[in-house]
mmCIF file with all atom_site columns, C-alpha atoms in Angstrom:
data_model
loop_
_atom_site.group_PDB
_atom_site.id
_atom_site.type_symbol
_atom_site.label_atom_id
_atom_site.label_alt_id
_atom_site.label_comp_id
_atom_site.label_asym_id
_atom_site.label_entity_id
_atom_site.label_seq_id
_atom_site.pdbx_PDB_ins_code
_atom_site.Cartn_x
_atom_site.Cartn_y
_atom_site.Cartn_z
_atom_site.occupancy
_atom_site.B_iso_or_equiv
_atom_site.pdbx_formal_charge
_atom_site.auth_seq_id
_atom_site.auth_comp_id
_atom_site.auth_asym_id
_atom_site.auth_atom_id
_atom_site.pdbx_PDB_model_num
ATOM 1   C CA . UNK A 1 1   ? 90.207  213.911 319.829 1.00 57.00 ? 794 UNK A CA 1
ATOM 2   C CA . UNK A 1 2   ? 92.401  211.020 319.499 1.00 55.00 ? 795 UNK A CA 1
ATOM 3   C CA . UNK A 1 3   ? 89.587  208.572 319.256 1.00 57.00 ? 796 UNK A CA 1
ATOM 4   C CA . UNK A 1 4   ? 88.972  209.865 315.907 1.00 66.00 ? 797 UNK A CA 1
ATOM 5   C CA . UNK A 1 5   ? 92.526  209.268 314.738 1.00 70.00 ? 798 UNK A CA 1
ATOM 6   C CA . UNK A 1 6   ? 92.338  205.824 315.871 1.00 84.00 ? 799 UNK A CA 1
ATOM 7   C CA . UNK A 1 7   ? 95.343  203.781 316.212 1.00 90.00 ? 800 UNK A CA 1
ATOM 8   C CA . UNK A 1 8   ? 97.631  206.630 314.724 1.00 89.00 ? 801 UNK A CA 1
ATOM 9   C CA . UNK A 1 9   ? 96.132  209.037 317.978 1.00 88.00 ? 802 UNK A CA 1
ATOM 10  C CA . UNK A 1 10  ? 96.823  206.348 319.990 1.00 90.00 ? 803 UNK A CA 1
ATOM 11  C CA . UNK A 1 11  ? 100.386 205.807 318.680 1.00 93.00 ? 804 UNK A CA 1
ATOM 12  C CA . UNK A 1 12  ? 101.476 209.002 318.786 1.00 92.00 ? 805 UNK A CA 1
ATOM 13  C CA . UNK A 1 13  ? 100.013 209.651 322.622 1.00 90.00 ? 806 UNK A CA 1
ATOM 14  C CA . UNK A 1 14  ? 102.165 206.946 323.515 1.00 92.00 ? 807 UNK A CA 1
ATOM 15  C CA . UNK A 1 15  ? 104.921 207.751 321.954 1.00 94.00 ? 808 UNK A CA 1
ATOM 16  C CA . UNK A 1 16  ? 104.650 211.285 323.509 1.00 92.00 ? 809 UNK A CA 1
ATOM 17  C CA . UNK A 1 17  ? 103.711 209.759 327.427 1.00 91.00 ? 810 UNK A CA 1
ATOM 18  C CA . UNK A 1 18  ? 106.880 207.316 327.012 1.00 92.00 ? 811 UNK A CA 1
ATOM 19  C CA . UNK A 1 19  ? 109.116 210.217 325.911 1.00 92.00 ? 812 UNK A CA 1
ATOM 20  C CA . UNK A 1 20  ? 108.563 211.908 329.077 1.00 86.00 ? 813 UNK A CA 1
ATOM 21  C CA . UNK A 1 21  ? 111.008 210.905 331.929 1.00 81.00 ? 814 UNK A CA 1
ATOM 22  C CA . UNK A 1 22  ? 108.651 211.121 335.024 1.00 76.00 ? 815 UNK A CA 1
ATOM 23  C CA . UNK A 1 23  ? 105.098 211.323 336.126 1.00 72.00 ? 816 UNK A CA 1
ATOM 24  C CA . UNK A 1 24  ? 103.024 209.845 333.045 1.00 78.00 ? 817 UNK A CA 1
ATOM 25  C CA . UNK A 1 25  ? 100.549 206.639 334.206 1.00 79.00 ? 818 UNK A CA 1
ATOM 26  C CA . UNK A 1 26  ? 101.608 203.515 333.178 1.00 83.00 ? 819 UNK A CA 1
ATOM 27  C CA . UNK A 1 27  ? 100.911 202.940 329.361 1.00 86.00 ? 820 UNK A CA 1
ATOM 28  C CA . UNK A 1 28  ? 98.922  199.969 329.516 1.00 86.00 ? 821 UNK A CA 1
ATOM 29  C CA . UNK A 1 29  ? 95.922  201.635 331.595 1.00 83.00 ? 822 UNK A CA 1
ATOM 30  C CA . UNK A 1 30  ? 95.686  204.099 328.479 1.00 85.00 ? 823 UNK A CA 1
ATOM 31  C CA . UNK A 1 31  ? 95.784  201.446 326.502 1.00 89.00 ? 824 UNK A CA 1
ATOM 32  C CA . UNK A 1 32  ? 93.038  199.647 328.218 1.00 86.00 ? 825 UNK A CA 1
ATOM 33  C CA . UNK A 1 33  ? 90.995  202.737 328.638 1.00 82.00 ? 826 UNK A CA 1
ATOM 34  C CA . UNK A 1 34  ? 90.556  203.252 325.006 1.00 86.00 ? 827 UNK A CA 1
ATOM 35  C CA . UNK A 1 35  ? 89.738  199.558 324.638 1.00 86.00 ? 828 UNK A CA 1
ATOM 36  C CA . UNK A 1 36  ? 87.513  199.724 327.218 1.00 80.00 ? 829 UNK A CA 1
ATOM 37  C CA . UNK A 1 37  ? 85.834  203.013 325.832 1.00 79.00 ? 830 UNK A CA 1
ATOM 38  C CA . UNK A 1 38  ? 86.208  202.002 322.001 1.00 82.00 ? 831 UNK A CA 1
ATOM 39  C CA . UNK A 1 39  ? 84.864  198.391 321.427 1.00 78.00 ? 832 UNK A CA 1
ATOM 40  C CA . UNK A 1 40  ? 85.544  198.280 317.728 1.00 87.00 ? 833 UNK A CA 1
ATOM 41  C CA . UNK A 1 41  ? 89.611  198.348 318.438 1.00 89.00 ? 834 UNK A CA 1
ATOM 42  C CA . UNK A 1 42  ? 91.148  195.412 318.026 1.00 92.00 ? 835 UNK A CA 1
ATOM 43  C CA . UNK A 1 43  ? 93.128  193.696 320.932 1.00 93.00 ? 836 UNK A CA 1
ATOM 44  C CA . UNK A 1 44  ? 96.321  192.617 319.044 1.00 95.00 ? 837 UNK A CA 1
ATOM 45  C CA . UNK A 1 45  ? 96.615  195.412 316.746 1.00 95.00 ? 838 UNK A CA 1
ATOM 46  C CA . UNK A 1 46  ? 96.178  197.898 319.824 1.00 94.00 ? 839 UNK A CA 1
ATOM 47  C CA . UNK A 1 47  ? 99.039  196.021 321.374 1.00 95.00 ? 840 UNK A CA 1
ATOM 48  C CA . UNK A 1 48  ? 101.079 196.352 318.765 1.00 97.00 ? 841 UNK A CA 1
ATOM 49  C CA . UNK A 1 49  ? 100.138 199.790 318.560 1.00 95.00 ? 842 UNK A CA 1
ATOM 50  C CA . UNK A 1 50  ? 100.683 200.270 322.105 1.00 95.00 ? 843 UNK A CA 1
ATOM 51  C CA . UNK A 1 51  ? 104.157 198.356 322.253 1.00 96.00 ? 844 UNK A CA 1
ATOM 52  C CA . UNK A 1 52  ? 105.613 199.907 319.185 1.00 97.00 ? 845 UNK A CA 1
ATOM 53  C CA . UNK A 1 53  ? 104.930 203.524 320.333 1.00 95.00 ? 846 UNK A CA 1
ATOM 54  C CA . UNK A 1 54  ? 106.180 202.590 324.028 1.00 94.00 ? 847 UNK A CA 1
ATOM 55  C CA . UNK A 1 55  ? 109.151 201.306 322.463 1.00 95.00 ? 848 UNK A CA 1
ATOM 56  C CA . UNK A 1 56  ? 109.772 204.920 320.177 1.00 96.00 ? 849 UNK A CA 1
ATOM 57  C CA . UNK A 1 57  ? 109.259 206.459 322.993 1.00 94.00 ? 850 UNK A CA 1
ATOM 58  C CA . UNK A 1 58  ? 111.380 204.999 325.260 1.00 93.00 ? 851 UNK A CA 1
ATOM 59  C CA . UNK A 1 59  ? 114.219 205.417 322.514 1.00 94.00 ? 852 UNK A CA 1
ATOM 60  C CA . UNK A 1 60  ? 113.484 209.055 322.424 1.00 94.00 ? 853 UNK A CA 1
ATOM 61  C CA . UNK A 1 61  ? 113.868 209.229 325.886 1.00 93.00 ? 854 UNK A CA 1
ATOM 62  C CA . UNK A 1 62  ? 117.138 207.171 326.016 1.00 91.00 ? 855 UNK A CA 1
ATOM 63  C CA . UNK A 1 63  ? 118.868 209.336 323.151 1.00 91.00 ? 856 UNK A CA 1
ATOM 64  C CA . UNK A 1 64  ? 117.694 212.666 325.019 1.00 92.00 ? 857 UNK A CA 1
ATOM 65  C CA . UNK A 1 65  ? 119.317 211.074 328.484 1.00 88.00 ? 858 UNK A CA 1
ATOM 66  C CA . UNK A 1 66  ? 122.803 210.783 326.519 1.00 85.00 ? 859 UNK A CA 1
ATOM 67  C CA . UNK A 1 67  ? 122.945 214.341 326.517 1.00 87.00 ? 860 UNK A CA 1
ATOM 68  C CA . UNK A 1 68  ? 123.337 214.628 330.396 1.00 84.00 ? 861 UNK A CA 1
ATOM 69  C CA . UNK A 1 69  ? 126.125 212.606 330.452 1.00 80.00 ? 862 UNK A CA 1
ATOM 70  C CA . UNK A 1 70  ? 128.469 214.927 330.240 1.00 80.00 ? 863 UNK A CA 1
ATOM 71  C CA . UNK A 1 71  ? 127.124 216.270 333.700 1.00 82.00 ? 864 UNK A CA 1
ATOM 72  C CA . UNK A 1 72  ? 127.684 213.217 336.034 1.00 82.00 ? 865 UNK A CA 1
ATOM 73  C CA . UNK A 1 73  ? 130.932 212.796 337.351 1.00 80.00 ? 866 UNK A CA 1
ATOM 74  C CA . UNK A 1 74  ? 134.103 210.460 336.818 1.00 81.00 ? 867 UNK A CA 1
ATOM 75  C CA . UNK A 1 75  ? 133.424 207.996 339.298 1.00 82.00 ? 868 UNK A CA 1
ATOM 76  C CA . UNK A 1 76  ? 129.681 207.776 338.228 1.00 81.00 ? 869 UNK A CA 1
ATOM 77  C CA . UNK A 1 77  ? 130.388 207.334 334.774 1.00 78.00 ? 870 UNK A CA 1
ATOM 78  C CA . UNK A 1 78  ? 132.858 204.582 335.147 1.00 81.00 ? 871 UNK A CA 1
ATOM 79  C CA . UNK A 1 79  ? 130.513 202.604 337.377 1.00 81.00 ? 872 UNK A CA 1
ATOM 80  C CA . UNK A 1 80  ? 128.048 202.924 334.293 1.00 79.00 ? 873 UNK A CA 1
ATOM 81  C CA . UNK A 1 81  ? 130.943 202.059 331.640 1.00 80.00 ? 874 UNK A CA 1
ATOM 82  C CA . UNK A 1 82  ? 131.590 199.093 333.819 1.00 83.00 ? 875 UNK A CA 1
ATOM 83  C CA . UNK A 1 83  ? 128.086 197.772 333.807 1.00 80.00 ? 876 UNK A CA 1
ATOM 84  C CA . UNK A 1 84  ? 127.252 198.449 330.289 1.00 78.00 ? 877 UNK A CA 1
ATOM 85  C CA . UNK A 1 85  ? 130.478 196.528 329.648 1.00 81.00 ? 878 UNK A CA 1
ATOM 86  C CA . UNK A 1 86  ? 129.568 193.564 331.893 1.00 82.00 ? 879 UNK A CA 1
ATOM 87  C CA . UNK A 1 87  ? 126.070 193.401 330.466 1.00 78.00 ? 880 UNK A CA 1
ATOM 88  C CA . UNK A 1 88  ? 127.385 193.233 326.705 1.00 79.00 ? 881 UNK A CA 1
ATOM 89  C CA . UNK A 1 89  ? 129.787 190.212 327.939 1.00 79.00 ? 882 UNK A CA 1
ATOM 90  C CA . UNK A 1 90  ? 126.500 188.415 328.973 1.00 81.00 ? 883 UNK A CA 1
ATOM 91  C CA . UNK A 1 91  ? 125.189 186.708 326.338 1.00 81.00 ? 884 UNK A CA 1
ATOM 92  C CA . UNK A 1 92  ? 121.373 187.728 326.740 1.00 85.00 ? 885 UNK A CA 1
ATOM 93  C CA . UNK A 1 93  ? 122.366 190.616 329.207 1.00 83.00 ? 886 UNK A CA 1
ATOM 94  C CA . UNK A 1 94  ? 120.568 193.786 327.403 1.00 86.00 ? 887 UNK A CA 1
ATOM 95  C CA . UNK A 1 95  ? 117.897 191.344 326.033 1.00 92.00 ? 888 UNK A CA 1
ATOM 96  C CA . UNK A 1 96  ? 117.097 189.969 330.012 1.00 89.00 ? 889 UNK A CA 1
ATOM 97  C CA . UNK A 1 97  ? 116.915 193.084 331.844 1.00 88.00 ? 890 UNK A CA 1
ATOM 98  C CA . UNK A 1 98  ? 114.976 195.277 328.819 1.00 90.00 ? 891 UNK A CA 1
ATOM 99  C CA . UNK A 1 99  ? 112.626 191.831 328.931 1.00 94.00 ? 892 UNK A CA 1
ATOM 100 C CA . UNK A 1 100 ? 112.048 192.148 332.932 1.00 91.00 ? 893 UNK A CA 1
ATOM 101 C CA . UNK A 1 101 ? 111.981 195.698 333.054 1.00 88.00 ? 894 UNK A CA 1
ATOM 102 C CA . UNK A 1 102 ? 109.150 195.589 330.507 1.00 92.00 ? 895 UNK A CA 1
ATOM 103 C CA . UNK A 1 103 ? 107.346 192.851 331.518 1.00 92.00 ? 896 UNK A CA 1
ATOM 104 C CA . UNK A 1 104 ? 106.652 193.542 335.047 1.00 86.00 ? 897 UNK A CA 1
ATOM 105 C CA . UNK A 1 105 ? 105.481 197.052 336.691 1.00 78.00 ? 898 UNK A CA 1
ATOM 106 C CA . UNK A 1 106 ? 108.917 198.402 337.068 1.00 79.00 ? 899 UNK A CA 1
ATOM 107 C CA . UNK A 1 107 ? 109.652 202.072 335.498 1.00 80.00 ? 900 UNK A CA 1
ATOM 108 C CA . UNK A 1 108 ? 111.000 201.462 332.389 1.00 85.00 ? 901 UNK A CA 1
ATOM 109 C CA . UNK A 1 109 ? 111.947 204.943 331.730 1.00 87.00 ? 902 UNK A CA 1
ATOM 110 C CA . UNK A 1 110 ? 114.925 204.941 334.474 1.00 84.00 ? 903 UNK A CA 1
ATOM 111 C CA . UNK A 1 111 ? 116.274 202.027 332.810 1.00 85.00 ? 904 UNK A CA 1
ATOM 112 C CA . UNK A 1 112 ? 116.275 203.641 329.359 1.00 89.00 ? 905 UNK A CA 1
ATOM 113 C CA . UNK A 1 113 ? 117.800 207.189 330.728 1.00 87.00 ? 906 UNK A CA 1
ATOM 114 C CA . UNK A 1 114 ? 120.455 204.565 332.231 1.00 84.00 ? 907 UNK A CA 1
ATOM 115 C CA . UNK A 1 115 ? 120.714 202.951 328.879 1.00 88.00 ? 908 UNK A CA 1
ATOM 116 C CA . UNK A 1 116 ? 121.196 206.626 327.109 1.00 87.00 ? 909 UNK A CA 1
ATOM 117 C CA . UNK A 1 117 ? 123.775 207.881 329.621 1.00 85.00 ? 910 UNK A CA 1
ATOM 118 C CA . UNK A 1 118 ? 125.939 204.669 329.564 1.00 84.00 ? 911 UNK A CA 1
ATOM 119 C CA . UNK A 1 119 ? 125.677 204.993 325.353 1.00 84.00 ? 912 UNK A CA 1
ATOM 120 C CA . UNK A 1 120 ? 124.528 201.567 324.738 1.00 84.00 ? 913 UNK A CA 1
ATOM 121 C CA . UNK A 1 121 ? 124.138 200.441 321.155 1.00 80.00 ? 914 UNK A CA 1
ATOM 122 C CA . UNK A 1 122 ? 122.629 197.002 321.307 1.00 81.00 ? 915 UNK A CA 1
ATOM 123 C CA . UNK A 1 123 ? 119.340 195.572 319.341 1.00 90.00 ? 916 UNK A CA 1
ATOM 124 C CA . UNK A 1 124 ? 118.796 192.923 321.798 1.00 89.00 ? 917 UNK A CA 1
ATOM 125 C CA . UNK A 1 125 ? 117.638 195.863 324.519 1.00 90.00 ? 918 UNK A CA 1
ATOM 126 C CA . UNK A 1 126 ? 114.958 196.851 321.851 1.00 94.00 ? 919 UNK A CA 1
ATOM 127 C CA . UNK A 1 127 ? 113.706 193.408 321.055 1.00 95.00 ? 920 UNK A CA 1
ATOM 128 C CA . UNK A 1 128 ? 113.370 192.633 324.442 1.00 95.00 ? 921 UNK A CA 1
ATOM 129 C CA . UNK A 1 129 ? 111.609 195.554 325.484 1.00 95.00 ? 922 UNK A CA 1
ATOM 130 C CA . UNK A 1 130 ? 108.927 195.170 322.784 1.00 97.00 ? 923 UNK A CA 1
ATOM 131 C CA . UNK A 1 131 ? 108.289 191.288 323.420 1.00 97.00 ? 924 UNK A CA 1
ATOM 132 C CA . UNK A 1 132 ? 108.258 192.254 326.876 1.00 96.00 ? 925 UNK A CA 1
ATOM 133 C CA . UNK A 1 133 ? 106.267 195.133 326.496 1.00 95.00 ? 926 UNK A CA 1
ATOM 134 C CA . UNK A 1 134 ? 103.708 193.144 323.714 1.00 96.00 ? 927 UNK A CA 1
ATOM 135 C CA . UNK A 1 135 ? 102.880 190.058 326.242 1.00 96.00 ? 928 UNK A CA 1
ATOM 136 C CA . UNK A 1 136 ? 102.652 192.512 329.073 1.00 93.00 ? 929 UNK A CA 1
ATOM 137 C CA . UNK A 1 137 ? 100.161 194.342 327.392 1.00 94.00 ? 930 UNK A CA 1
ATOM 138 C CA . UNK A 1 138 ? 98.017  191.469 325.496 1.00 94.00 ? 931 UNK A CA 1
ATOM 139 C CA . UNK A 1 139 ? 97.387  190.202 329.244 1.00 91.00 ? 932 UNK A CA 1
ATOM 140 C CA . UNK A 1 140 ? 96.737  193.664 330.894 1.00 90.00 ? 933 UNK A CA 1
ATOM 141 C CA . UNK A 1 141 ? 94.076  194.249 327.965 1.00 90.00 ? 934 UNK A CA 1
ATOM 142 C CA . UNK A 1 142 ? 92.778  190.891 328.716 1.00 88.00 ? 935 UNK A CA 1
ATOM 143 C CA . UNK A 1 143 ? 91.946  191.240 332.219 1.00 86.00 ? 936 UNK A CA 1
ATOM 144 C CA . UNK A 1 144 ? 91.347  194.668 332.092 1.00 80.00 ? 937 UNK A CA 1
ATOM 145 C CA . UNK A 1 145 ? 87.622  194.134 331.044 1.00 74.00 ? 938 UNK A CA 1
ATOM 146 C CA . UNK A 1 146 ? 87.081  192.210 333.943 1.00 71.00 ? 939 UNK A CA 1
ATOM 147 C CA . UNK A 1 147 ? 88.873  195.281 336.298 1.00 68.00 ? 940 UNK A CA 1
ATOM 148 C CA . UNK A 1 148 ? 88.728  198.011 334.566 1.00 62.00 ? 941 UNK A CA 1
ATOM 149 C CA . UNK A 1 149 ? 85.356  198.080 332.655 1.00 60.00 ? 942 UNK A CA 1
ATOM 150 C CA . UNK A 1 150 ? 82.920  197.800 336.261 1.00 60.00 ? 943 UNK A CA 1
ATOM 151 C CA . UNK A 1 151 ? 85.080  200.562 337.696 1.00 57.00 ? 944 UNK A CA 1
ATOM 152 C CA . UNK A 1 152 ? 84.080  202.575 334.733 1.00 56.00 ? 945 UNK A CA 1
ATOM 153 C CA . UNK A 1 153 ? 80.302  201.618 335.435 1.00 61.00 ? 946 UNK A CA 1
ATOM 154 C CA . UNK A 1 154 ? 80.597  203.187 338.411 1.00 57.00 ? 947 UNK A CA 1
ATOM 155 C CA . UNK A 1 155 ? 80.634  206.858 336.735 1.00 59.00 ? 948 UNK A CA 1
ATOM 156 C CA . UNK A 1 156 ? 77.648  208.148 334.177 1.00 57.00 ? 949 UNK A CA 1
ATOM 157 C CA . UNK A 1 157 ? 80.735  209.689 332.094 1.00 60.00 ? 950 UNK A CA 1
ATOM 158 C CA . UNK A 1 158 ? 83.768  206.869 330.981 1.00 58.00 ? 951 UNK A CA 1
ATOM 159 C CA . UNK A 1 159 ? 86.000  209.420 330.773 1.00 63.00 ? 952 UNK A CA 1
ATOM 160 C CA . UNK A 1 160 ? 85.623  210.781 334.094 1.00 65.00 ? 953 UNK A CA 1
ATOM 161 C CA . UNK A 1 161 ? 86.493  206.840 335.098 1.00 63.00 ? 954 UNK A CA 1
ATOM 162 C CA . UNK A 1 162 ? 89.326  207.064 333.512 1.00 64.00 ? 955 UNK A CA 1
ATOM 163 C CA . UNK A 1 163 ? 90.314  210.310 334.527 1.00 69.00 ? 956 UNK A CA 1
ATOM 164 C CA . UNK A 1 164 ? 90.002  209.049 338.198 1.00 71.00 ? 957 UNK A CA 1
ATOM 165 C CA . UNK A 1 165 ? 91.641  205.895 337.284 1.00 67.00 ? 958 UNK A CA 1
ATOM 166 C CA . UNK A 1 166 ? 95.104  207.238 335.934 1.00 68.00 ? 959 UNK A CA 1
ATOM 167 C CA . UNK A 1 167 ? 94.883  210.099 338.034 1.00 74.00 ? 960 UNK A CA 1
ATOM 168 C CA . UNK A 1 168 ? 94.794  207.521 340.795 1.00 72.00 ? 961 UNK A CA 1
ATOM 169 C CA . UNK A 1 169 ? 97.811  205.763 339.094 1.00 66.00 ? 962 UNK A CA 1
ATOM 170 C CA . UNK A 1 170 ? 99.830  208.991 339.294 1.00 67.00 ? 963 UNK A CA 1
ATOM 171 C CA . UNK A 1 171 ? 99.428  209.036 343.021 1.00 73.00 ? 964 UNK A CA 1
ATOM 172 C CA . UNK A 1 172 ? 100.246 205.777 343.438 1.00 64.00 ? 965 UNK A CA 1
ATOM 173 C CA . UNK A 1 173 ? 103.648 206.382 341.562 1.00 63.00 ? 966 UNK A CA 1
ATOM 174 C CA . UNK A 1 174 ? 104.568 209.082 343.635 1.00 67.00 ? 967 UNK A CA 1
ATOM 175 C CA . UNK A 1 175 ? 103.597 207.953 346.823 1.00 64.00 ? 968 UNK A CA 1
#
């Protein structure tokens, strides 16, 4: 179904997945499963596509979080207030950790319910995420037709590949 909306059903899944706090596999093995599936996309648009709608969704995510502030206690919140107040001091501090967090295979989404609860207001955190997010993805949809595409060989049916495949990804994040 969201083959035939091409980029936009792409988009918007993401957007969705990276909304959700927990328990979603990672957003670049969607992303490589539709490129995998669907030869006609194109690489750099689908990372764009893929880092813009991370980065929505992630913002979604850290706006809802702000909301639970309110429930975490005095001691908690002025830890937070401290560290949001150290990073703005730093002079690429929102940019840096936004950059690493996206970059590499750590969960994003704790980072941006961190972001929403402390209140931070600060561009840089989005720009780095995306960059992050947009190199992290260009090479994960480079290599993933040497990893990914003979795993889905293995099964008559793509899609069941890469139902095993991210289903497989969600055990691995819980375990």
């Amino acid at each position: 179904m969201l083959s035939e909306l091409s980029y936009l059903g792409i988009f918007l899944l993401l957007i969705a997945m990276n909304t959700s706090p927990i328990l979603m596999p990672p957003t670049w093995i969607v992303l490589a499963s539709f490129y995998n599936v669907d030869p006609t996309l194109d690489k750099p648009t689908l990372v764009i596509v893929g880092a813009t709608g991370a980065l929505i969704g992630r913002v979604i995510l850290m706006y809802i979080s702000r909301f639970f502030r309110r429930f975490i206690g005095t001691e908690r919140k002025s830890n937070l207030d401290k560290l949001a107040e150290f990073m703005k001091n730093k002079k690429y501090g929102f940019f840096s950790a936004s950059f690493l967090f996206a970059i590499t295979p750590l969960p994003s989404n704790l980072l941006f319910m961190a972001y929403g609860i402390m209140k931070v207001k600060n561009i840089a955190l989005f720009a780095g995420f995306w960059i992050g997010r947009t190199i992290a993805y260009y090479i994960m949809l480079s290599i993933s037709t040497v990893t990914l595409k003979p795993f889905l060989e293995l099964f008559d049916d793509s899609l069941v590949g890469i139902l095993v495949a991210d289903i497989g990804s969600l055990v691995m994040i819980v375990v």
